[in-house]
Amino acid sequence: MKKENINISLPSLKEAKIRKKVDIETIIYNLDPKYKDLGKGKNYYIFTYGCQGNEADSEVMAGILEGIGYVKSDDPMNSDLVLLNTCCIRENAESRIWGVLGQLKGRKRDNPDMLVGICGCMPQEPSATKKIIESYDADIIFGTHNRHNLPKLIYEAYLNKSKVVEVLSNQGNILEGAPKVREESHRAWVSIMYGCDEFCTYCIVPYTRGTERSRSKDNIIKEVEELVKAGYKEVTLLGQNVNAYGKDLGIDYTFGNLLYDLDKTGIERIRYTTSHPRDLDELTMRAMAECKSVMPHLHLPVQSGNNDILKIMNRKYTYEGYMEKIHRLRELIPDISITTDIIVGFPGETEEQFQDTLKLVKEAQYEGAFTFIYSPREGTPAASMPDSTPEEEKHDRLNRLIAEVNKGYLRGHEKFLGKVVKVLVDGESKNGEGMMCGYSEHYKLTHFKSTDKSLIGKIVNVKVTEAKTWFMIGELCD
Ligand code: 5AD
Ligand code: SF4
């Protein structure tokens, strides 16, 4: 058994709630030469859970690990270093992670030299960190603000044989210049900001991810220019609330300005996620309409269609205000595809209030939605609100909602029947042999007959012949 807690810094939700807008540190990644060969002759595996932000963070951690000599493995149970980049947004996200940790615990008994690291959002929660320390044999526990310290944390775990816990509950920092191992060579994530200041009452993210902080526009533009040079066709700009981009920089430059500037880099496709309806402004909507590279798809989480629930959720917009933005978007970009996130069973939600959500789903003509049953998160205001709706009723609401949402998915595909769409080819399709697939401009998964792997990473024309709920099928026209 290792000596425990030699280097220990534990999270605090109370501290994490404090928004300090001063002195947001930009850390330029600089590898201490003493760690340079730390991973030589060893391999690593990263499990990534949750949002695209975590996927982008894992690409950075993979870059850092490969920079110190580690080689990627595809067998987690037989790797020298296993990292779990975790998510705690809902209870079921956490449950899956406890399961994998249990398996790794058994594996570590046979292979005591294996290092297990837990990072990302879960360690930012005090109760989860306590459980990890008490019940699991993890060697390294770190949060969302100290990826750049990974070599040092590994070094301490190897050499001091101590359990290393470093979770900072500050406002967070901005990491620049870290190496990345990108998962794909034609589509890339580009984080443009970190953190969230919205404090929706059900959500743990503002506590785990720190305050809203934007990367400098020059660094973002440079990153996209380099991606263009490297042959990338598509970037997805990431942030918990990208529409708040720039507000913390104190300059007159917002998300809309960034879209116009990135359009000039020559990147063929720009997507972005996630948007907060309150901060979605006219300039951004215009940029979507005017910039050729900004794709005609928007994910605009609504959460609920009832004004009282929206108020208790602290969403800061109304049904009417939200619909106004939807109408304006359709005015500017008539064929836009809009998707959303919806929570059912928020504490105290009545059947009538749920009916308002169903009404909004029909009116907004969504072409897809992620739907969730409310999951209480310790430390958030909603977790202590009275909730008398039986679980069964919540599941029934979810099922009724899904039935409506699925009609939208199908409708979103049917509108392209007989039309030619441009598909950025991702690779071979899992849908059957001899098929390839990719996403159209409106973010529709499209399968077509071909075995030509040289098409991967190219944009091809596909004539849509069949529309299903989850995808479209078409014929290659080129
Ligand atoms: N319970 C259920 N869903 C949640 N989300 C965020 N927090 C919770 C929670 N406590 C959903 C919201 C958000 C999406 C990323 O996850 O719909 O938009
Ligand atoms: Fe959570 Fe709301 Fe921030 Fe989205 S905007 S991350 S739902 S607090």
Short mmCIF file of C-alpha atoms and ligand atoms in Angstrom, two decimals:
data_model
loop_
_atom_site.label_atom_id
_atom_site.label_comp_id
_atom_site.label_asym_id
_atom_site.label_seq_id
_atom_site.Cartn_x
_atom_site.Cartn_y
_atom_site.Cartn_z
CA MET A 1 0.00 0.00 0.00
CA LYS A 2 1.31 3.41 -0.89
CA LYS A 3 1.83 6.20 1.58
CA GLU A 4 -1.28 8.33 1.21
CA ASN A 5 -1.98 11.99 0.80
CA ILE A 6 1.59 13.23 0.81
CA ASN A 7 0.66 15.93 -1.64
CA ILE A 8 -2.94 16.79 -1.03
CA SER A 9 -5.08 19.69 -2.11
CA LEU A 10 -8.82 19.01 -1.86
CA PRO A 11 -11.72 20.71 -3.65
CA SER A 12 -14.22 23.06 -2.04
CA LEU A 13 -17.58 23.88 -3.66
CA LYS A 14 -17.83 27.02 -1.57
CA GLU A 15 -14.55 28.35 -2.90
CA ALA A 16 -15.43 27.25 -6.42
CA LYS A 17 -18.53 29.43 -6.33
CA ILE A 18 -16.55 32.62 -5.85
CA ARG A 19 -16.07 34.44 -9.14
CA LYS A 20 -12.77 36.30 -9.15
CA LYS A 21 -12.39 38.06 -12.42
CA VAL A 22 -8.93 39.37 -11.74
CA ASP A 23 -5.65 37.74 -12.52
CA ILE A 24 -6.78 34.94 -14.73
CA GLU A 25 -3.50 33.28 -15.37
CA THR A 26 -2.46 32.27 -18.89
CA ILE A 27 -0.08 29.37 -18.46
CA ILE A 28 2.32 28.77 -21.32
CA TYR A 29 3.10 25.07 -21.31
CA ASN A 30 6.75 24.53 -20.57
CA LEU A 31 8.06 21.05 -19.92
CA ASP A 32 10.64 20.76 -17.16
CA PRO A 33 13.49 18.74 -18.75
CA LYS A 34 13.60 16.49 -15.70
CA TYR A 35 10.30 14.92 -16.82
CA LYS A 36 11.25 14.53 -20.47
CA ASP A 37 11.69 10.73 -20.49
CA LEU A 38 9.27 9.89 -17.69
CA GLY A 39 7.09 7.73 -19.92
CA LYS A 40 9.82 6.15 -22.05
CA GLY A 41 9.05 2.47 -22.69
CA LYS A 42 5.56 2.84 -21.17
CA ASN A 43 2.09 3.13 -22.63
CA TYR A 44 -1.08 5.00 -21.69
CA TYR A 45 -4.83 4.86 -22.17
CA ILE A 46 -7.34 7.69 -21.59
CA PHE A 47 -11.03 7.08 -20.92
CA THR A 48 -13.01 10.20 -21.82
CA TYR A 49 -16.55 10.80 -20.53
CA GLY A 50 -18.97 13.67 -20.98
CA CYS A 51 -18.85 16.73 -23.18
CA GLN A 52 -16.67 17.77 -26.11
CA GLY A 53 -14.73 19.99 -23.68
CA ASN A 54 -13.50 16.81 -22.02
CA GLU A 55 -12.62 15.32 -25.40
CA ALA A 56 -10.54 18.40 -26.18
CA ASP A 57 -8.87 18.19 -22.75
CA SER A 58 -8.02 14.53 -23.35
CA GLU A 59 -6.32 15.47 -26.63
CA VAL A 60 -4.14 17.89 -24.66
CA MET A 61 -3.34 15.28 -22.02
CA ALA A 62 -2.46 12.76 -24.75
CA GLY A 63 -0.12 15.39 -26.25
CA ILE A 64 1.52 16.01 -22.88
CA LEU A 65 1.94 12.26 -22.25
CA GLU A 66 3.41 11.58 -25.70
CA GLY A 67 5.72 14.54 -25.14
CA ILE A 68 7.27 12.71 -22.18
CA GLY A 69 7.66 9.42 -24.03
CA TYR A 70 4.40 7.53 -23.42
CA VAL A 71 2.91 5.60 -26.33
CA LYS A 72 -0.85 5.23 -26.84
CA SER A 73 -2.30 1.81 -26.00
CA ASP A 74 -5.66 0.38 -27.02
CA ASP A 75 -5.96 -1.95 -24.04
CA PRO A 76 -6.77 -0.05 -20.85
CA MET A 77 -6.47 -3.08 -18.59
CA ASN A 78 -2.88 -3.66 -19.72
CA SER A 79 -1.54 -0.12 -19.77
CA ASP A 80 1.13 1.42 -17.58
CA LEU A 81 -0.90 4.56 -17.08
CA VAL A 82 -4.69 4.83 -17.26
CA LEU A 83 -6.41 8.20 -16.98
CA LEU A 84 -10.14 8.62 -16.49
CA ASN A 85 -11.22 12.05 -17.68
CA THR A 86 -14.53 12.22 -15.86
CA CYS A 87 -17.92 13.93 -16.03
CA CYS A 88 -20.34 14.57 -13.18
CA ILE A 89 -23.15 16.44 -14.92
CA ARG A 90 -25.70 13.73 -14.08
CA GLU A 91 -25.66 10.80 -11.72
CA ASN A 92 -25.62 8.20 -14.52
CA ALA A 93 -22.43 9.77 -15.94
CA GLU A 94 -20.80 9.10 -12.57
CA SER A 95 -22.17 5.57 -12.17
CA ARG A 96 -20.40 4.38 -15.32
CA ILE A 97 -17.12 5.76 -14.04
CA TRP A 98 -17.41 3.97 -10.67
CA GLY A 99 -17.87 0.74 -12.64
CA VAL A 100 -14.63 1.21 -14.63
CA LEU A 101 -12.77 2.21 -11.46
CA GLY A 102 -13.89 -1.05 -9.86
CA GLN A 103 -12.47 -3.04 -12.80
CA LEU A 104 -9.19 -1.14 -12.66
CA LYS A 105 -8.94 -1.76 -8.92
CA GLY A 106 -8.90 -5.51 -9.62
CA ARG A 107 -6.35 -5.07 -12.39
CA LYS A 108 -4.04 -3.06 -10.15
CA ARG A 109 -3.95 -5.88 -7.64
CA ASP A 110 -2.24 -8.05 -10.31
CA ASN A 111 -0.12 -5.23 -11.62
CA PRO A 112 0.92 -2.90 -8.79
CA ASP A 113 3.07 -0.81 -11.13
CA MET A 114 0.03 0.33 -13.08
CA LEU A 115 -0.77 4.01 -12.39
CA VAL A 116 -4.41 5.09 -12.34
CA GLY A 117 -5.27 8.77 -12.59
CA ILE A 118 -8.68 10.37 -12.19
CA CYS A 119 -9.16 13.82 -13.56
CA GLY A 120 -11.76 16.18 -15.01
CA CYS A 121 -15.00 17.20 -13.32
CA MET A 122 -15.61 14.45 -10.75
CA PRO A 123 -12.58 15.26 -8.57
CA GLN A 124 -13.82 18.87 -8.38
CA GLU A 125 -16.74 17.58 -6.26
CA PRO A 126 -15.72 17.14 -2.63
CA SER A 127 -17.98 14.10 -2.06
CA ALA A 128 -16.67 12.29 -5.16
CA THR A 129 -13.04 12.99 -4.23
CA LYS A 130 -13.66 11.65 -0.73
CA LYS A 131 -15.18 8.48 -2.17
CA ILE A 132 -12.29 8.05 -4.64
CA ILE A 133 -9.70 8.44 -1.89
CA GLU A 134 -11.48 6.11 0.49
CA SER A 135 -12.64 3.37 -1.82
CA TYR A 136 -10.47 3.24 -4.92
CA ASP A 137 -6.82 2.65 -5.44
CA ALA A 138 -6.20 5.72 -7.60
CA ASP A 139 -2.67 7.13 -7.62
CA ILE A 140 -3.29 10.55 -9.08
CA ILE A 141 -6.37 12.69 -8.57
CA PHE A 142 -6.51 16.07 -10.22
CA GLY A 143 -9.21 18.43 -11.41
CA THR A 144 -9.96 20.61 -14.40
CA HIS A 145 -7.41 23.36 -13.72
CA ASN A 146 -4.10 21.49 -13.60
CA ARG A 147 -3.62 19.38 -16.73
CA HIS A 148 -0.35 21.20 -17.36
CA ASN A 149 1.03 19.69 -14.13
CA LEU A 150 0.49 16.14 -15.36
CA PRO A 151 4.23 15.30 -15.73
CA LYS A 152 4.92 16.55 -12.20
CA LEU A 153 1.96 14.60 -10.76
CA ILE A 154 3.10 11.40 -12.50
CA TYR A 155 6.66 11.97 -11.29
CA GLU A 156 5.48 12.34 -7.71
CA ALA A 157 3.32 9.24 -7.96
CA TYR A 158 6.20 7.15 -9.36
CA LEU A 159 9.07 8.41 -7.31
CA ASN A 160 7.58 9.32 -3.97
CA LYS A 161 5.19 6.38 -4.11
CA SER A 162 2.55 8.69 -2.71
CA LYS A 163 -1.08 9.16 -3.62
CA VAL A 164 -1.15 12.55 -5.31
CA VAL A 165 -4.28 14.66 -4.91
CA GLU A 166 -4.24 18.11 -6.49
CA VAL A 167 -7.64 19.68 -7.02
CA LEU A 168 -7.73 23.44 -7.24
CA SER A 169 -10.98 25.25 -6.54
CA ASN A 170 -9.88 28.57 -7.98
CA GLN A 171 -11.36 30.41 -10.94
CA GLY A 172 -9.15 28.43 -13.31
CA ASN A 173 -6.53 29.38 -15.84
CA ILE A 174 -5.95 29.36 -19.59
CA LEU A 175 -3.45 26.87 -20.94
CA GLU A 176 -1.63 27.81 -24.15
CA GLY A 177 1.07 26.06 -26.13
CA ALA A 178 0.46 22.54 -24.84
CA PRO A 179 0.98 19.77 -27.40
CA LYS A 180 -2.17 17.96 -28.64
CA VAL A 181 -2.76 14.57 -30.16
CA ARG A 182 -5.93 15.14 -32.13
CA GLU A 183 -8.27 12.20 -32.62
CA GLU A 184 -9.03 13.08 -36.23
CA SER A 185 -7.13 14.66 -39.08
CA HIS A 186 -9.98 16.51 -40.78
CA ARG A 187 -12.16 17.75 -37.88
CA ALA A 188 -10.78 19.48 -34.80
CA TRP A 189 -12.01 20.83 -31.49
CA VAL A 190 -10.88 24.36 -30.70
CA SER A 191 -11.57 25.52 -27.15
CA ILE A 192 -12.25 29.24 -27.25
CA MET A 193 -13.23 29.74 -23.63
CA TYR A 194 -13.46 27.84 -20.39
CA GLY A 195 -15.81 27.87 -17.40
CA CYS A 196 -19.34 29.12 -16.91
CA ASP A 197 -20.85 31.98 -14.91
CA GLU A 198 -24.52 31.20 -15.55
CA PHE A 199 -25.26 29.14 -12.43
CA CYS A 200 -28.37 27.43 -13.74
CA THR A 201 -29.71 26.05 -10.47
CA TYR A 202 -29.54 22.37 -11.52
CA CYS A 203 -26.02 22.49 -12.93
CA ILE A 204 -22.68 21.57 -11.37
CA VAL A 205 -20.53 22.91 -14.23
CA PRO A 206 -19.89 26.45 -12.88
CA TYR A 207 -18.44 24.83 -9.75
CA THR A 208 -16.29 22.23 -11.52
CA ARG A 209 -15.07 24.33 -14.44
CA GLY A 210 -14.46 27.71 -12.83
CA THR A 211 -15.26 31.20 -14.02
CA GLU A 212 -15.83 32.21 -17.67
CA ARG A 213 -12.48 33.00 -19.26
CA SER A 214 -11.82 33.56 -22.93
CA ARG A 215 -8.66 32.70 -24.83
CA SER A 216 -7.16 35.59 -26.73
CA LYS A 217 -8.61 35.97 -30.21
CA ASP A 218 -5.12 35.97 -31.74
CA ASN A 219 -4.32 32.56 -30.23
CA ILE A 220 -7.63 31.14 -31.49
CA ILE A 221 -7.18 32.55 -35.00
CA LYS A 222 -3.59 31.26 -35.10
CA GLU A 223 -4.74 27.78 -34.05
CA VAL A 224 -7.37 27.69 -36.80
CA GLU A 225 -4.88 28.99 -39.40
CA GLU A 226 -2.50 26.20 -38.44
CA LEU A 227 -5.31 23.66 -38.74
CA VAL A 228 -6.10 24.95 -42.25
CA LYS A 229 -2.43 24.56 -43.20
CA ALA A 230 -2.46 21.02 -41.81
CA GLY A 231 -5.41 20.15 -44.08
CA TYR A 232 -8.27 20.30 -41.56
CA LYS A 233 -11.69 20.99 -43.07
CA GLU A 234 -13.82 21.62 -39.99
CA VAL A 235 -13.43 23.17 -36.56
CA THR A 236 -15.90 23.06 -33.68
CA LEU A 237 -15.46 26.01 -31.35
CA LEU A 238 -15.97 24.91 -27.77
CA GLY A 239 -17.05 26.52 -24.54
CA GLN A 240 -19.80 25.96 -21.94
CA ASN A 241 -21.37 29.17 -23.20
CA VAL A 242 -19.55 30.31 -26.35
CA ASN A 243 -21.94 33.22 -26.80
CA ALA A 244 -20.32 34.86 -23.79
CA TYR A 245 -16.95 34.80 -25.58
CA GLY A 246 -14.93 37.96 -25.07
CA LYS A 247 -17.08 39.49 -22.33
CA ASP A 248 -14.33 38.93 -19.77
CA LEU A 249 -11.56 40.33 -21.99
CA GLY A 250 -12.60 43.94 -21.55
CA ILE A 251 -12.29 44.65 -25.27
CA ASP A 252 -15.07 45.40 -27.71
CA TYR A 253 -14.92 41.99 -29.37
CA THR A 254 -17.53 39.25 -29.01
CA PHE A 255 -18.37 35.82 -30.38
CA GLY A 256 -19.88 37.26 -33.57
CA ASN A 257 -16.64 39.14 -34.31
CA LEU A 258 -14.70 35.94 -33.80
CA LEU A 259 -16.89 34.09 -36.32
CA TYR A 260 -16.30 36.78 -38.96
CA ASP A 261 -12.53 36.61 -38.36
CA LEU A 262 -12.35 32.82 -38.40
CA ASP A 263 -14.32 32.77 -41.66
CA LYS A 264 -11.37 34.59 -43.26
CA THR A 265 -8.87 31.86 -42.29
CA GLY A 266 -10.00 29.62 -45.16
CA ILE A 267 -11.37 26.85 -42.92
CA GLU A 268 -14.22 25.26 -44.83
CA ARG A 269 -16.58 24.53 -41.94
CA ILE A 270 -17.11 26.16 -38.56
CA ARG A 271 -19.46 24.77 -35.92
CA TYR A 272 -19.81 25.81 -32.31
CA THR A 273 -21.25 24.55 -29.08
CA THR A 274 -22.77 25.28 -26.60
CA SER A 275 -24.89 28.37 -26.81
CA HIS A 276 -26.86 30.06 -24.07
CA PRO A 277 -30.04 31.59 -25.59
CA ARG A 278 -29.74 34.74 -23.52
CA ASP A 279 -26.30 35.54 -24.92
CA LEU A 280 -27.05 34.61 -28.53
CA ASP A 281 -26.94 38.05 -30.13
CA GLU A 282 -27.79 39.68 -33.45
CA LEU A 283 -24.15 39.85 -34.57
CA THR A 284 -23.72 36.09 -34.07
CA MET A 285 -26.92 35.35 -35.96
CA ARG A 286 -25.79 37.62 -38.80
CA ALA A 287 -22.39 35.97 -38.85
CA MET A 288 -24.14 32.62 -39.23
CA ALA A 289 -26.06 33.98 -42.19
CA GLU A 290 -23.19 35.84 -43.85
CA CYS A 291 -20.09 33.67 -43.26
CA LYS A 292 -19.90 30.89 -45.81
CA SER A 293 -17.94 28.64 -43.47
CA VAL A 294 -20.33 28.89 -40.51
CA MET A 295 -22.57 25.85 -40.84
CA PRO A 296 -26.39 26.15 -40.82
CA HIS A 297 -26.88 24.15 -37.64
CA LEU A 298 -27.32 25.50 -34.14
CA HIS A 299 -27.59 23.68 -30.84
CA LEU A 300 -29.58 26.02 -28.61
CA PRO A 301 -30.46 24.41 -25.25
CA VAL A 302 -33.89 25.48 -24.01
CA GLN A 303 -34.24 23.15 -20.97
CA SER A 304 -37.95 23.91 -20.43
CA GLY A 305 -40.86 25.62 -22.17
CA ASN A 306 -42.46 26.94 -19.00
CA ASN A 307 -41.65 30.43 -17.75
CA ASP A 308 -41.93 29.59 -14.04
CA ILE A 309 -39.60 26.62 -14.40
CA LEU A 310 -37.18 28.66 -16.52
CA LYS A 311 -37.13 31.24 -13.75
CA ILE A 312 -36.41 28.71 -11.01
CA MET A 313 -33.77 27.20 -13.25
CA ASN A 314 -32.18 30.69 -13.42
CA ARG A 315 -32.13 30.57 -17.22
CA LYS A 316 -32.79 34.32 -17.55
CA TYR A 317 -35.04 34.10 -20.64
CA THR A 318 -38.69 33.34 -21.27
CA TYR A 319 -40.56 31.09 -23.69
CA GLU A 320 -41.40 34.21 -25.71
CA GLY A 321 -37.83 35.53 -25.69
CA TYR A 322 -36.49 32.16 -26.77
CA MET A 323 -39.02 31.82 -29.61
CA GLU A 324 -38.17 35.33 -30.79
CA LYS A 325 -34.57 34.22 -31.30
CA ILE A 326 -35.71 31.08 -33.12
CA HIS A 327 -37.85 33.19 -35.48
CA ARG A 328 -35.01 35.64 -36.09
CA LEU A 329 -32.64 32.75 -36.85
CA ARG A 330 -35.09 31.32 -39.38
CA GLU A 331 -35.57 34.74 -40.93
CA LEU A 332 -31.81 35.11 -41.45
CA ILE A 333 -31.01 31.46 -42.23
CA PRO A 334 -34.26 29.94 -43.58
CA ASP A 335 -32.99 26.36 -43.83
CA ILE A 336 -31.23 26.32 -40.43
CA SER A 337 -31.38 23.09 -38.46
CA ILE A 338 -31.90 23.69 -34.74
CA THR A 339 -31.35 21.17 -31.95
CA THR A 340 -31.65 21.54 -28.19
CA ASP A 341 -31.28 20.13 -24.66
CA ILE A 342 -34.33 19.55 -22.46
CA ILE A 343 -34.68 18.53 -18.82
CA VAL A 344 -37.89 16.91 -17.56
CA GLY A 345 -38.85 16.39 -13.94
CA PHE A 346 -37.12 19.50 -12.58
CA PRO A 347 -38.17 19.81 -8.89
CA GLY A 348 -41.83 20.74 -8.70
CA GLU A 349 -42.51 20.54 -12.48
CA THR A 350 -46.23 19.90 -12.99
CA GLU A 351 -47.92 18.14 -15.90
CA GLU A 352 -49.16 21.52 -17.23
CA GLN A 353 -45.64 22.93 -17.09
CA PHE A 354 -44.37 19.87 -18.93
CA GLN A 355 -47.10 20.45 -21.55
CA ASP A 356 -45.55 23.90 -22.17
CA THR A 357 -42.29 22.14 -23.01
CA LEU A 358 -44.06 19.81 -25.46
CA LYS A 359 -45.76 22.84 -27.03
CA LEU A 360 -42.44 24.61 -27.45
CA VAL A 361 -40.84 21.52 -29.01
CA LYS A 362 -43.55 21.51 -31.68
CA GLU A 363 -43.36 25.26 -32.25
CA ALA A 364 -39.57 25.45 -32.45
CA GLN A 365 -39.50 22.64 -35.05
CA TYR A 366 -36.37 21.11 -33.59
CA GLU A 367 -34.53 18.56 -35.68
CA GLY A 368 -33.08 16.80 -32.64
CA ALA A 369 -32.67 17.09 -28.88
CA PHE A 370 -30.77 15.63 -25.99
CA THR A 371 -33.36 14.86 -23.36
CA PHE A 372 -32.67 14.25 -19.68
CA ILE A 373 -34.46 13.47 -16.46
CA TYR A 374 -33.37 15.98 -13.84
CA SER A 375 -30.57 14.57 -11.70
CA PRO A 376 -29.87 16.26 -8.35
CA ARG A 377 -26.26 17.43 -7.99
CA GLU A 378 -25.01 17.95 -4.46
CA GLY A 379 -24.19 21.56 -3.68
CA THR A 380 -26.44 23.07 -6.39
CA PRO A 381 -29.55 25.08 -5.36
CA ALA A 382 -32.03 22.74 -7.10
CA ALA A 383 -30.76 19.75 -5.12
CA SER A 384 -32.46 21.13 -2.01
CA MET A 385 -35.74 22.08 -3.70
CA PRO A 386 -38.76 19.94 -2.80
CA ASP A 387 -39.54 17.38 -5.47
CA SER A 388 -42.68 15.29 -5.16
CA THR A 389 -42.99 14.00 -8.74
CA PRO A 390 -42.74 10.20 -8.72
CA GLU A 391 -39.90 8.68 -10.78
CA GLU A 392 -42.45 6.81 -12.89
CA GLU A 393 -44.11 10.07 -13.87
CA LYS A 394 -40.74 11.58 -14.84
CA HIS A 395 -40.00 8.59 -17.07
CA ASP A 396 -43.42 8.90 -18.64
CA ARG A 397 -42.77 12.58 -19.41
CA LEU A 398 -39.39 11.69 -20.88
CA ASN A 399 -40.94 9.05 -23.14
CA ARG A 400 -43.61 11.43 -24.38
CA LEU A 401 -40.97 14.06 -25.03
CA ILE A 402 -38.72 11.61 -26.89
CA ALA A 403 -41.62 10.55 -29.13
CA GLU A 404 -42.10 14.21 -30.16
CA VAL A 405 -38.37 14.84 -30.56
CA ASN A 406 -37.96 11.76 -32.76
CA LYS A 407 -40.57 13.11 -35.17
CA GLY A 408 -38.30 16.15 -35.51
CA TYR A 409 -35.23 14.03 -36.24
CA LEU A 410 -37.12 12.26 -39.04
CA ARG A 411 -38.57 15.50 -40.43
CA GLY A 412 -35.05 17.01 -40.42
CA HIS A 413 -33.85 14.16 -42.65
CA GLU A 414 -36.93 13.97 -44.87
CA LYS A 415 -36.52 17.58 -45.98
CA PHE A 416 -33.36 16.55 -47.85
CA LEU A 417 -34.95 13.68 -49.80
CA GLY A 418 -33.96 13.99 -53.45
CA LYS A 419 -31.52 16.82 -52.70
CA VAL A 420 -27.74 16.84 -53.01
CA VAL A 421 -25.91 17.48 -49.73
CA LYS A 422 -22.23 18.12 -49.06
CA VAL A 423 -20.77 15.49 -46.75
CA LEU A 424 -17.43 15.70 -44.96
CA VAL A 425 -16.41 12.05 -45.02
CA ASP A 426 -15.44 10.59 -41.63
CA GLY A 427 -14.79 7.00 -42.62
CA GLU A 428 -16.32 3.60 -43.10
CA SER A 429 -19.87 3.30 -41.95
CA LYS A 430 -20.89 1.00 -39.11
CA ASN A 431 -24.17 0.67 -40.94
CA GLY A 432 -23.13 -2.08 -43.28
CA GLU A 433 -20.26 -3.18 -45.45
CA GLY A 434 -19.35 -1.14 -48.49
CA MET A 435 -20.78 2.02 -46.95
CA MET A 436 -19.06 5.20 -45.85
CA CYS A 437 -20.41 8.10 -43.83
CA GLY A 438 -19.97 11.65 -42.67
CA TYR A 439 -21.94 14.75 -41.72
CA SER A 440 -23.73 17.14 -44.04
CA GLU A 441 -23.61 20.92 -43.58
CA HIS A 442 -26.80 20.75 -41.48
CA TYR A 443 -25.12 18.13 -39.27
CA LYS A 444 -27.05 15.16 -40.61
CA LEU A 445 -25.29 11.80 -40.43
CA THR A 446 -25.26 10.57 -44.04
CA HIS A 447 -24.33 7.10 -45.30
CA PHE A 448 -23.48 6.35 -48.92
CA LYS A 449 -22.19 3.42 -50.91
CA SER A 450 -18.42 3.50 -51.42
CA THR A 451 -15.27 1.67 -50.38
CA ASP A 452 -12.93 4.45 -51.46
CA LYS A 453 -10.98 5.29 -48.31
CA SER A 454 -9.22 8.14 -50.09
CA LEU A 455 -12.50 10.06 -49.63
CA ILE A 456 -11.94 10.28 -45.86
CA GLY A 457 -11.45 13.92 -44.92
CA LYS A 458 -12.87 15.17 -48.23
CA ILE A 459 -16.17 16.95 -48.85
CA VAL A 460 -18.29 15.03 -51.38
CA ASN A 461 -21.72 15.47 -52.96
CA VAL A 462 -24.33 12.91 -51.95
CA LYS A 463 -27.87 12.69 -53.33
CA VAL A 464 -30.24 11.72 -50.50
CA THR A 465 -32.41 8.71 -51.35
CA GLU A 466 -33.70 7.58 -47.94
CA ALA A 467 -34.50 9.39 -44.70
CA LYS A 468 -34.51 7.50 -41.40
CA THR A 469 -34.91 8.80 -37.85
CA TRP A 470 -31.19 8.72 -37.01
CA PHE A 471 -29.53 9.16 -40.40
CA MET A 472 -29.91 9.64 -44.14
CA ILE A 473 -28.80 7.34 -46.97
CA GLY A 474 -27.70 8.62 -50.34
CA GLU A 475 -25.69 8.08 -53.49
CA LEU A 476 -22.31 9.60 -54.23
CA CYS A 477 -22.65 12.05 -57.13
CA ASP A 478 -19.04 13.05 -57.76
N1 5AD B 1 -29.83 17.01 -14.48
C1 5AD B 1 -30.22 16.73 -15.75
N2 5AD B 1 -29.69 17.31 -16.82
C2 5AD B 1 -28.72 18.23 -16.63
N3 5AD B 1 -28.01 18.97 -17.50
C3 5AD B 1 -27.15 19.74 -16.81
N4 5AD B 1 -27.28 19.51 -15.49
C4 5AD B 1 -28.27 18.57 -15.35
C5 5AD B 1 -28.85 17.93 -14.25
N5 5AD B 1 -28.49 18.20 -13.00
C6 5AD B 1 -28.23 18.92 -18.95
C7 5AD B 1 -28.69 20.27 -19.51
C8 5AD B 1 -27.46 20.75 -20.24
C9 5AD B 1 -26.84 19.47 -20.70
C10 5AD B 1 -25.40 19.55 -21.08
O1 5AD B 1 -27.00 18.62 -19.59
O2 5AD B 1 -29.73 20.03 -20.41
O3 5AD B 1 -27.76 21.61 -21.33
FE1 SF4 B 2 -24.60 24.51 -16.78
FE2 SF4 B 2 -26.24 26.55 -17.36
FE3 SF4 B 2 -23.55 26.87 -17.55
FE4 SF4 B 2 -24.83 25.33 -19.33
S1 SF4 B 2 -25.12 27.55 -19.03
S2 SF4 B 2 -22.93 24.83 -18.24
S3 SF4 B 2 -26.47 24.41 -18.09
S4 SF4 B 2 -24.73 26.48 -15.67
#
